[in-house]
Short mmCIF file of C-alpha atoms in Angstrom, two decimals:
data_model
loop_
_atom_site.label_atom_id
_atom_site.label_comp_id
_atom_site.label_asym_id
_atom_site.label_seq_id
_atom_site.Cartn_x
_atom_site.Cartn_y
_atom_site.Cartn_z
CA MET F 256 38.10 -35.16 -35.51
CA ALA F 257 36.97 -37.13 -32.51
CA GLY F 258 40.50 -38.27 -31.77
CA THR F 259 41.78 -34.70 -31.71
CA GLU F 260 39.10 -33.65 -29.26
CA ALA F 261 39.72 -36.65 -27.04
CA ALA F 262 43.47 -36.16 -26.90
CA PRO F 263 44.16 -32.44 -26.94
CA GLU F 264 47.68 -32.85 -25.54
CA ALA F 265 48.96 -35.15 -28.28
CA ALA F 266 51.74 -33.29 -30.08
CA PRO F 267 51.36 -33.08 -33.89
CA GLU F 268 54.72 -34.77 -34.44
CA ALA F 269 53.68 -37.63 -32.12
CA VAL F 270 50.49 -38.16 -34.11
CA THR F 271 52.45 -38.05 -37.37
CA GLU F 272 54.90 -40.62 -36.04
CA ALA F 273 52.08 -42.87 -34.87
CA ALA F 274 50.45 -42.67 -38.27
CA ARG F 275 53.53 -44.30 -39.72
CA GLY F 276 52.77 -47.32 -37.49
CA ALA F 277 55.16 -49.26 -35.33
CA GLN F 278 57.45 -50.22 -38.21
CA GLY F 279 59.44 -47.03 -38.76
CA PRO F 280 63.20 -47.35 -38.09
CA ALA F 281 64.81 -45.30 -35.34
CA GLU F 282 67.10 -42.44 -36.19
CA GLU F 283 70.47 -43.92 -37.07
CA GLY F 284 72.85 -43.99 -34.11
CA ALA F 285 70.44 -42.23 -31.75
CA GLU F 286 70.36 -43.46 -28.17
CA LEU F 287 66.95 -44.92 -27.47
CA ALA F 288 65.33 -43.22 -24.47
CA ALA F 289 62.46 -44.59 -22.45
CA VAL F 290 59.92 -42.98 -20.18
CA ILE F 291 59.44 -45.57 -17.44
CA GLY F 292 56.39 -45.79 -15.23
CA ALA F 293 56.74 -47.62 -11.91
CA THR F 294 54.15 -48.67 -9.38
CA VAL F 295 55.41 -48.25 -5.82
CA PRO F 296 53.96 -48.82 -2.34
CA THR F 297 51.38 -46.11 -1.80
CA GLY F 298 52.83 -43.42 0.44
CA PHE F 299 56.45 -44.11 -0.54
CA GLU F 300 56.40 -42.31 -3.90
CA LEU F 301 58.96 -39.72 -2.77
CA THR F 302 61.18 -42.46 -1.37
CA ALA F 303 61.13 -44.24 -4.73
CA ALA F 304 61.84 -40.95 -6.54
CA ALA F 305 64.85 -40.36 -4.28
CA GLU F 306 66.19 -43.85 -5.05
CA VAL F 307 65.81 -43.28 -8.82
CA GLN F 308 67.69 -39.98 -8.53
CA GLU F 309 70.42 -41.58 -6.42
CA LYS F 310 70.98 -44.73 -8.49
CA LEU F 311 70.01 -43.65 -12.03
CA GLY F 312 70.57 -39.90 -11.91
CA SER F 313 67.06 -39.28 -13.25
CA ALA F 314 64.47 -36.91 -11.85
CA SER F 315 61.08 -38.50 -11.18
CA ARG F 316 57.58 -37.12 -11.33
CA VAL F 317 54.99 -38.41 -8.89
CA SER F 318 51.64 -39.18 -10.50
CA ARG F 319 48.45 -37.62 -9.25
CA ASP F 320 47.26 -41.23 -9.10
CA ARG F 321 48.97 -42.37 -5.89
CA GLY F 322 51.39 -45.24 -6.07
CA LYS F 323 53.09 -44.35 -9.39
CA ILE F 324 56.18 -42.41 -10.47
CA TYR F 325 57.59 -41.62 -13.93
CA PHE F 326 61.18 -41.04 -14.99
CA GLU F 327 63.23 -41.04 -18.20
CA VAL F 328 66.34 -43.17 -18.73
CA PRO F 329 68.40 -44.44 -21.68
CA ALA F 330 67.21 -47.85 -22.81
CA GLY F 331 70.64 -49.23 -21.93
CA ALA F 332 69.89 -48.56 -18.24
CA LEU F 333 67.07 -51.14 -18.11
CA PRO F 334 69.12 -53.63 -16.03
CA GLN F 335 69.66 -50.97 -13.36
CA VAL F 336 65.97 -50.05 -13.48
CA HIS F 337 65.06 -53.66 -12.68
CA ARG F 338 67.39 -53.56 -9.67
CA LEU F 339 65.55 -50.68 -8.01
CA ARG F 340 64.44 -51.77 -4.54
CA SER F 341 61.39 -49.53 -4.11
CA VAL F 342 59.33 -50.39 -7.22
CA ASP F 343 56.74 -53.15 -7.59
CA ASN F 344 56.01 -53.17 -11.33
CA LEU F 345 57.55 -51.42 -14.34
CA PHE F 346 56.14 -50.31 -17.67
CA VAL F 347 57.32 -48.19 -20.59
CA VAL F 348 55.04 -45.23 -21.29
CA VAL F 349 53.63 -45.02 -24.81
CA GLN F 350 51.92 -41.69 -24.18
CA GLU F 351 50.43 -39.74 -21.30
CA PHE F 352 47.48 -37.33 -21.36
CA LYS F 353 47.16 -35.15 -18.27
CA ASP F 354 43.76 -33.71 -19.18
CA TYR F 355 41.97 -36.18 -21.42
CA GLN F 356 38.46 -34.98 -22.27
CA PHE F 357 36.10 -37.97 -22.20
CA LYS F 358 32.84 -37.75 -24.12
CA GLU F 359 29.68 -37.89 -22.02
CA SER F 360 28.06 -40.89 -23.69
CA LYS F 361 29.56 -44.34 -23.24
CA GLU F 362 29.56 -45.08 -26.98
CA ASP F 363 31.40 -41.86 -27.89
CA ALA F 364 33.92 -42.20 -25.06
CA LEU F 365 34.80 -45.78 -26.02
CA LYS F 366 34.93 -44.82 -29.71
CA ASP F 367 37.49 -42.14 -28.89
CA LEU F 368 39.64 -44.70 -27.05
CA GLU F 369 39.52 -46.95 -30.10
CA GLU F 370 40.56 -44.08 -32.39
CA LEU F 371 43.39 -43.20 -30.02
CA VAL F 372 45.22 -46.48 -30.72
CA LYS F 373 46.11 -45.45 -34.29
CA LYS F 374 47.50 -42.10 -33.14
CA LEU F 375 49.84 -43.30 -30.39
CA PRO F 376 53.65 -43.34 -30.89
CA TRP F 377 54.19 -47.08 -30.45
CA THR F 378 57.57 -47.38 -32.21
CA ASP F 379 60.12 -46.63 -29.47
CA PRO F 380 58.13 -48.17 -26.58
CA LEU F 381 57.91 -51.45 -28.53
CA LYS F 382 61.69 -51.34 -29.08
CA VAL F 383 62.15 -50.88 -25.33
CA TRP F 384 59.79 -53.81 -24.71
CA GLU F 385 61.83 -55.99 -27.11
CA LEU F 386 65.08 -54.96 -25.47
CA ASN F 387 63.63 -55.77 -22.06
CA ASN F 388 62.60 -59.24 -23.29
CA SER F 389 66.05 -59.96 -24.73
CA LEU F 390 67.69 -58.97 -21.45
CA LYS F 391 65.43 -61.33 -19.49
CA LYS F 392 66.30 -64.21 -21.82
CA LYS F 393 70.03 -63.56 -21.58
CA LYS F 394 69.74 -63.21 -17.81
CA THR F 395 67.94 -66.55 -17.66
CA LYS F 396 70.67 -68.10 -19.80
CA ARG F 397 73.38 -66.82 -17.47
CA LYS F 398 71.43 -68.08 -14.45
CA LYS F 399 71.23 -71.56 -16.00
CA HIS F 400 74.95 -71.38 -16.72
CA HIS F 401 75.70 -70.51 -13.08
CA LEU F 402 73.47 -73.33 -11.82
CA GLN F 403 75.14 -75.79 -14.19
CA ARG F 404 78.57 -74.69 -13.04
CA ALA F 405 77.59 -75.05 -9.38
CA ALA F 406 76.16 -78.50 -10.03
CA SER F 407 79.30 -79.48 -11.91
CA LYS F 408 81.53 -78.37 -9.06
CA GLU F 409 79.40 -80.26 -6.54
CA LYS F 410 79.52 -83.41 -8.66
CA GLN F 411 83.26 -83.05 -9.08
CA ASN F 412 83.73 -82.73 -5.33
CA GLU F 413 81.57 -85.77 -4.63
CA GLU F 414 82.86 -88.10 -7.35
CA GLY F 415 86.24 -86.68 -8.26
CA ALA F 416 85.12 -86.43 -11.89
CA ALA F 417 86.70 -84.02 -14.37
CA PRO F 418 84.69 -80.83 -14.94
CA ARG F 419 82.48 -80.65 -18.03
CA ASP F 420 82.75 -77.94 -20.66
CA ILE F 421 79.76 -75.93 -19.45
CA ASP F 422 80.46 -73.07 -21.86
CA ALA F 423 80.16 -75.42 -24.84
CA GLU F 424 76.89 -76.84 -23.51
CA GLU F 425 75.39 -73.42 -22.97
CA ASP F 426 75.08 -72.73 -26.70
CA GLY F 427 72.73 -75.65 -27.11
CA ALA F 428 70.55 -74.84 -24.12
CA PRO F 429 66.95 -74.00 -25.04
CA GLU F 430 65.74 -70.51 -24.21
CA PRO F 431 62.55 -70.18 -22.16
CA THR F 432 59.44 -69.18 -24.04
CA SER F 433 58.51 -66.64 -21.41
CA GLY F 434 60.68 -64.50 -19.14
CA GLN F 435 60.70 -66.53 -15.94
CA ASP F 436 63.54 -64.52 -14.43
CA THR F 437 61.95 -61.19 -13.62
CA GLU F 438 62.56 -61.81 -9.94
CA GLU F 439 66.22 -62.63 -10.49
CA ALA F 440 66.76 -59.62 -12.74
CA ALA F 441 65.34 -57.38 -10.03
CA GLY F 442 67.15 -59.06 -7.19
CA GLN F 443 70.39 -58.35 -5.44
CA ALA F 444 73.06 -56.22 -7.04
CA PRO F 445 75.97 -58.39 -8.27
CA GLN F 446 78.83 -59.05 -5.87
CA ASN F 447 81.28 -57.83 -8.50
CA GLY F 448 81.02 -55.76 -11.66
CA GLU F 449 81.05 -58.67 -14.13
CA GLU F 450 77.31 -59.37 -14.22
CA GLU F 451 76.40 -55.69 -14.45
CA GLU F 452 78.89 -55.19 -17.29
CA ASN F 453 77.37 -58.15 -19.16
CA GLU F 454 73.87 -56.68 -18.83
CA GLN F 455 75.01 -53.24 -19.94
CA SER F 456 76.78 -54.77 -22.93
CA ASP F 457 73.63 -56.73 -23.83
CA ALA F 458 71.56 -53.55 -23.57
CA ARG F 459 73.96 -51.63 -25.81
CA ASP F 460 73.98 -54.38 -28.42
CA GLU F 461 70.19 -54.60 -28.52
CA SER F 462 69.63 -50.83 -28.59
CA GLN F 463 71.85 -50.60 -31.68
CA ALA F 464 70.12 -53.47 -33.46
CA GLY F 465 68.40 -51.18 -35.99
CA SER F 466 64.98 -51.52 -37.54
CA GLY F 467 64.71 -55.28 -37.93
CA SER F 468 62.95 -55.71 -34.60
CA GLU F 469 60.10 -53.40 -35.53
CA ALA F 470 59.03 -55.69 -38.33
CA LYS F 471 58.94 -58.59 -35.92
CA VAL F 472 56.76 -56.89 -33.35
CA GLY F 473 54.79 -54.75 -35.73
CA GLU F 474 53.98 -56.89 -38.74
CA GLY F 475 54.29 -60.34 -37.25
CA ASP F 476 56.31 -61.70 -40.19
CA VAL F 477 58.41 -63.71 -37.74
CA LYS F 478 55.87 -64.40 -35.02
CA VAL F 479 52.32 -63.31 -34.36
CA LEU F 480 52.42 -61.90 -30.87
CA LYS F 481 49.75 -62.61 -28.30
CA PHE F 482 48.57 -59.74 -26.14
CA ARG F 483 46.08 -58.54 -23.60
CA VAL F 484 44.95 -55.10 -22.43
CA THR F 485 44.66 -54.38 -18.72
CA CYS F 486 42.68 -51.30 -17.70
CA ASN F 487 43.03 -49.72 -14.26
CA ARG F 488 40.39 -47.03 -13.78
CA ALA F 489 39.74 -44.69 -10.86
CA GLY F 490 37.21 -41.89 -10.69
CA ASP F 491 33.42 -41.52 -10.65
CA LYS F 492 32.92 -39.39 -13.77
CA HIS F 493 33.45 -42.09 -16.39
CA SER F 494 30.48 -43.46 -18.35
CA PHE F 495 32.21 -46.82 -18.91
CA THR F 496 33.70 -49.61 -16.82
CA SER F 497 37.29 -50.86 -16.79
CA ASN F 498 36.28 -54.04 -18.62
CA GLU F 499 34.50 -52.08 -21.35
CA ALA F 500 37.51 -49.81 -21.88
CA ALA F 501 39.90 -52.78 -21.99
CA ARG F 502 37.64 -54.64 -24.43
CA ASP F 503 37.24 -51.80 -26.94
CA PHE F 504 40.80 -50.49 -26.63
CA GLY F 505 42.07 -54.07 -27.00
CA GLY F 506 39.99 -54.60 -30.14
CA ALA F 507 41.60 -51.54 -31.70
CA VAL F 508 45.08 -52.76 -30.71
CA GLN F 509 44.37 -56.13 -32.30
CA GLU F 510 43.20 -54.50 -35.52
CA HIS F 511 46.16 -52.09 -35.61
CA PHE F 512 48.94 -54.66 -35.06
CA GLN F 513 47.20 -57.88 -36.17
CA TRP F 514 48.17 -59.44 -32.85
CA LYS F 515 46.24 -62.30 -31.28
CA ALA F 516 44.29 -61.68 -28.07
CA ASP F 517 45.10 -64.06 -25.19
CA MET F 518 44.22 -63.19 -21.61
CA THR F 519 46.51 -65.74 -19.92
CA ASN F 520 49.41 -66.80 -22.16
CA PHE F 521 50.32 -63.41 -23.63
CA ASP F 522 53.58 -61.91 -24.91
CA VAL F 523 52.63 -58.24 -24.60
CA GLU F 524 50.56 -56.62 -21.87
CA VAL F 525 49.23 -53.22 -22.89
CA LEU F 526 48.26 -51.04 -19.92
CA LEU F 527 45.48 -48.47 -20.00
CA ASN F 528 45.62 -46.47 -16.76
CA ILE F 529 42.76 -44.00 -16.27
CA HIS F 530 42.64 -41.78 -13.18
CA ASN F 531 39.91 -39.15 -13.50
CA ASN F 532 41.09 -37.16 -16.55
CA GLU F 533 44.64 -38.51 -16.51
CA VAL F 534 45.23 -41.28 -19.07
CA VAL F 535 48.48 -43.20 -19.46
CA VAL F 536 49.03 -45.91 -22.08
CA GLY F 537 51.98 -48.22 -21.44
CA ILE F 538 53.53 -51.62 -22.10
CA ALA F 539 54.39 -53.81 -19.10
CA LEU F 540 58.07 -54.66 -18.52
CA THR F 541 57.53 -56.97 -15.52
CA GLU F 542 55.53 -60.19 -15.45
CA GLU F 543 55.18 -60.34 -11.67
CA SER F 544 55.78 -57.80 -8.95
CA LEU F 545 59.41 -57.22 -8.03
CA HIS F 546 58.49 -57.15 -4.33
CA ARG F 547 58.65 -60.98 -4.21
CA ARG F 548 62.42 -60.95 -4.71
CA ASN F 549 63.58 -62.21 -1.29
CA ILE F 550 60.80 -64.33 0.17
CA THR F 551 60.32 -68.01 -0.65
CA HIS F 552 58.57 -69.09 2.56
CA PHE F 553 55.48 -66.97 3.20
CA GLY F 554 53.54 -66.46 6.40
CA PRO F 555 50.04 -65.13 7.08
CA THR F 556 51.22 -61.48 7.04
CA THR F 557 54.38 -61.41 4.91
CA LEU F 558 55.44 -57.82 4.24
CA ARG F 559 56.26 -56.71 0.69
CA SER F 560 60.01 -56.30 0.20
CA THR F 561 59.43 -52.94 -1.49
CA LEU F 562 57.55 -51.64 1.55
CA ALA F 563 60.29 -53.02 3.81
CA TYR F 564 62.86 -51.09 1.76
CA GLY F 565 60.85 -47.88 2.08
CA MET F 566 60.63 -48.28 5.85
CA LEU F 567 64.36 -48.92 6.15
CA ARG F 568 65.27 -45.98 3.94
CA LEU F 569 63.07 -43.73 6.05
CA CYS F 570 65.39 -44.16 9.04
CA ASP F 571 68.56 -43.41 7.00
CA PRO F 572 70.85 -46.30 8.06
CA GLN F 573 74.53 -45.42 8.44
CA PRO F 574 77.55 -47.76 8.27
CA THR F 575 78.04 -49.83 11.45
CA ASP F 576 74.48 -49.14 12.67
CA ILE F 577 72.86 -52.00 14.57
CA ILE F 578 69.33 -52.52 13.16
CA VAL F 579 66.78 -54.70 14.95
CA ASP F 580 63.41 -56.07 13.86
CA PRO F 581 61.91 -57.45 17.09
CA MET F 582 58.77 -58.83 15.38
CA CYS F 583 60.29 -60.04 12.11
CA GLY F 584 57.67 -62.56 10.94
CA THR F 585 59.10 -64.16 7.77
CA GLY F 586 62.07 -61.79 7.77
CA ALA F 587 61.21 -59.40 4.93
CA ILE F 588 62.59 -56.32 6.71
CA PRO F 589 65.93 -57.70 8.00
CA ILE F 590 66.63 -59.58 4.75
CA GLU F 591 65.99 -56.45 2.72
CA GLY F 592 68.15 -54.48 5.15
CA ALA F 593 71.06 -56.92 5.06
CA THR F 594 70.94 -56.99 1.27
CA GLU F 595 70.83 -53.24 0.69
CA TRP F 596 72.81 -52.07 3.76
CA PRO F 597 75.46 -54.78 4.26
CA SER F 598 77.69 -52.38 6.25
CA CYS F 599 75.11 -52.45 9.06
CA TYR F 600 74.52 -55.36 11.44
CA HIS F 601 70.95 -56.71 11.43
CA ILE F 602 69.23 -58.70 14.16
CA ALA F 603 65.81 -60.30 13.68
CA GLY F 604 63.58 -61.99 16.22
CA ASP F 605 60.05 -63.17 16.87
CA ASN F 606 58.19 -64.93 19.67
CA ASN F 607 56.60 -67.40 17.24
CA PRO F 608 58.89 -70.39 16.54
CA GLN F 609 57.19 -71.02 13.20
CA ALA F 610 57.90 -67.44 12.10
CA VAL F 611 61.55 -67.79 13.13
CA LYS F 612 61.78 -71.00 11.11
CA ARG F 613 60.29 -69.33 8.02
CA ALA F 614 62.65 -66.39 8.35
CA ALA F 615 65.65 -68.74 8.72
CA ASN F 616 64.55 -70.62 5.58
CA ASN F 617 64.27 -67.34 3.66
CA ILE F 618 67.78 -66.39 4.77
CA CYS F 619 69.08 -69.78 3.59
CA SER F 620 67.37 -69.33 0.22
CA LEU F 621 69.01 -65.93 -0.20
CA LEU F 622 72.43 -67.33 0.68
CA LYS F 623 72.02 -70.10 -1.88
CA LYS F 624 71.03 -67.58 -4.53
CA ASN F 625 74.13 -65.54 -3.75
CA GLU F 626 76.32 -68.64 -3.94
CA ASN F 627 74.97 -69.41 -7.42
CA LYS F 628 76.18 -66.07 -8.72
CA GLU F 629 79.38 -66.45 -10.67
CA SER F 630 82.60 -65.42 -8.89
CA SER F 631 80.69 -64.68 -5.71
CA ALA F 632 83.07 -64.55 -2.77
CA SER F 633 80.39 -63.72 -0.23
CA SER F 634 80.59 -65.81 2.93
CA GLY F 635 77.19 -64.75 4.23
CA ILE F 636 75.08 -61.75 5.13
CA PRO F 637 75.27 -59.58 8.28
CA LEU F 638 72.10 -60.95 9.82
CA ASP F 639 71.26 -63.11 12.83
CA ILE F 640 67.85 -64.39 13.91
CA ILE F 641 66.63 -65.47 17.34
CA GLN F 642 63.42 -66.43 19.10
CA TRP F 643 62.62 -64.01 21.91
CA ASP F 644 59.94 -62.16 23.85
CA ILE F 645 59.31 -58.66 22.48
CA CYS F 646 58.62 -57.38 25.99
CA SER F 647 61.90 -58.74 27.37
CA LEU F 648 64.59 -58.55 24.70
CA PRO F 649 68.02 -60.12 25.43
CA LEU F 650 69.81 -56.92 24.37
CA ARG F 651 71.72 -54.37 26.43
CA SER F 652 70.13 -51.00 27.18
CA GLY F 653 71.04 -48.36 24.60
CA SER F 654 72.83 -50.87 22.35
CA VAL F 655 70.65 -50.52 19.23
CA ASP F 656 70.71 -47.69 16.69
CA ILE F 657 67.57 -48.44 14.67
CA ILE F 658 64.40 -50.46 15.17
CA VAL F 659 62.25 -51.27 12.12
CA THR F 660 59.26 -53.56 12.47
CA ASP F 661 55.76 -54.42 11.28
CA MET F 662 53.62 -54.43 14.41
CA PRO F 663 50.62 -56.80 14.69
CA PHE F 664 47.48 -55.19 13.31
CA GLY F 665 45.25 -57.30 15.53
CA LYS F 666 43.53 -58.94 12.55
CA ARG F 667 45.32 -62.05 11.28
CA ILE F 668 47.79 -62.06 14.16
CA GLY F 669 46.90 -61.16 17.74
CA SER F 670 43.87 -59.01 18.49
CA LYS F 671 43.10 -55.33 18.90
CA LYS F 672 42.23 -55.98 22.53
CA LYS F 673 45.67 -57.45 23.20
CA ASN F 674 47.31 -54.53 21.38
CA TRP F 675 46.24 -52.17 24.18
CA ASP F 676 48.69 -53.94 26.46
CA LEU F 677 51.21 -55.01 23.83
CA TYR F 678 51.87 -51.65 22.15
CA PRO F 679 52.95 -49.66 25.23
CA ALA F 680 55.01 -52.59 26.48
CA CYS F 681 56.73 -52.81 23.06
CA LEU F 682 57.43 -49.08 22.92
CA LEU F 683 58.93 -49.16 26.41
CA GLU F 684 61.20 -52.12 25.68
CA MET F 685 62.21 -50.66 22.33
CA GLY F 686 63.02 -47.41 24.10
CA ARG F 687 65.21 -49.30 26.58
CA ILE F 688 67.40 -50.97 23.94
CA CYS F 689 67.52 -47.94 21.60
CA ALA F 690 70.39 -45.46 21.95
CA PRO F 691 69.16 -42.30 23.76
CA GLY F 692 69.33 -39.13 21.70
CA THR F 693 70.39 -40.77 18.40
CA GLY F 694 68.23 -43.90 18.12
CA ARG F 695 65.20 -44.04 15.85
CA ALA F 696 62.37 -46.43 15.10
CA VAL F 697 60.15 -46.99 12.06
CA LEU F 698 56.97 -48.82 12.99
CA LEU F 699 54.11 -49.97 10.73
CA THR F 700 50.60 -50.53 12.08
CA GLN F 701 46.99 -50.35 11.02
CA ASP F 702 45.78 -50.09 14.62
CA LYS F 703 46.38 -46.34 14.62
CA LYS F 704 44.12 -45.47 17.55
CA CYS F 705 45.85 -47.89 19.89
CA PHE F 706 49.29 -46.81 18.71
CA ALA F 707 48.51 -43.10 19.19
CA LYS F 708 47.37 -43.79 22.75
CA ALA F 709 50.46 -45.87 23.52
CA LEU F 710 52.75 -43.24 22.02
CA SER F 711 51.16 -40.50 24.12
CA ARG F 712 52.00 -42.55 27.22
CA MET F 713 55.57 -43.07 25.99
CA GLY F 714 56.17 -39.45 24.99
CA HIS F 715 59.03 -39.17 27.48
CA ILE F 716 61.16 -41.62 25.44
CA TRP F 717 59.75 -41.41 21.90
CA ARG F 718 59.01 -38.34 19.78
CA LYS F 719 57.07 -38.71 16.53
CA ALA F 720 59.02 -37.18 13.63
CA GLN F 721 57.00 -38.25 10.58
CA THR F 722 53.95 -40.25 9.53
CA VAL F 723 53.61 -41.94 6.13
CA TRP F 724 50.14 -43.19 5.19
CA VAL F 725 50.31 -46.45 3.27
CA ASN F 726 48.03 -49.07 1.77
CA VAL F 727 48.77 -52.60 3.01
CA GLY F 728 46.64 -55.23 1.35
CA GLY F 729 43.74 -52.80 1.07
CA LEU F 730 44.09 -51.64 4.69
CA HIS F 731 44.77 -47.99 5.50
CA ALA F 732 47.87 -48.17 7.66
CA ALA F 733 50.57 -45.81 8.89
CA VAL F 734 54.35 -45.89 9.11
CA TYR F 735 55.66 -43.86 12.04
CA LEU F 736 59.20 -42.51 12.23
CA LEU F 737 60.08 -42.04 15.91
CA LYS F 738 63.14 -40.38 17.42
CA ARG F 739 64.55 -41.52 20.76
CA THR F 740 64.74 -38.82 23.41
CA TRP F 741 67.62 -38.48 25.87
CA GLU F 742 65.49 -39.63 28.79
CA ARG F 743 66.27 -42.99 30.34
CA ALA F 744 63.65 -45.68 29.81
CA GLU F 745 62.41 -47.37 32.96
CA GLU F 746 62.47 -51.12 33.19
CA LYS F 747 58.84 -51.26 34.34
CA ARG F 748 56.09 -48.68 34.05
CA SER F 749 52.34 -48.45 34.58
CA PHE F 750 50.99 -47.66 31.17
CA TRP F 751 47.37 -46.58 31.50
#
């Protein structure tokens, strides 16, 4: 059969299960497991894998296609999965083929992809997708409840009115038609255990719901789902384009499930990831990237929160460390740091008053979001922001433990010509404020030639420990981990 040739790694039991369709009930009482795929900032795959091991206790496998990791968790752990700091997008894996043999002709290759749809084990991944949707709706409901309670308290303080019965009103509140709360679900960890316990309880309830949900998503007797197929293809040995694969694979999905195709207002997004001979079919669990969790006021070069987390984790912050971002822009790095490492003290600064204003607004937005969380006793976050000159920082020599910053690439901000003077001056001043012998710096730049030259001139105070190659908005950039030497940094120095 063509399908057997195209998918040699498909286990016989998986094909048998798929032949039963997506309506078969799960084994009674069995804990639903999910293989989760996550897209991460390119270059920080191992960092993301370490976070998954640390927070979920699951081993991860890094894909040959850079920027993705895979790990297995119980379906009840979905709330914790959404709170991972290093992942951009999440999807549940339907099936993976590590050595898919594509036919040479376009027609045969696309025909094989169509035939594959009927053989895939859709049942459990669709249950995971349903569970994920229910959690987003309940999370949204709780968020509305918290906002209503905050508004009620504010009104009571202003007018002296008696509080309303918010709990009674909640039951009549309409649920959103689409999960608008992906960002909130992936945001900060709760200040106490109550919210996490609620999410875990929701997950347990849904995972034990039985076989009724399969009929809803599979047969459409309750609602005809709308879907789209997104194909991401890499490699030069394919006879078809991404659009052609998505079109034909999507047609087979529509025929198999009797879903309705809709490219914009869809319920289900089926992912077809093709990297050379590696094929992964999945179902998206996030509607927008989780990296947008902290930033509400964007600048011309706002850094992704997930990349900021990877940079911070690279320097291994310890309790009571003083962490400085001397060129903070909109504040992505210090905000991420203060959220994930609250036992450290974070200082952010920039020479641009508009950037400082944006960063301050982002900090205020985060504080408001924390205040809206029920039973939150947080009085703030360990972060201060100031306008300063990077080449003359108002900090004592040797007073800083860690420096993490996104240096100007010389494209949207500054220029490559100016970087030849700026970079060595920055490295010298950073070396002055950083603790000799123990201090470290994590610096991101795309202007690698200029940075390498500046670092060679500053070799007496900085030693390069590691380089991570990353993709930043399509630009090939580098993250440098530097260790501070014991040598004293001069106040002034001739660089070139």
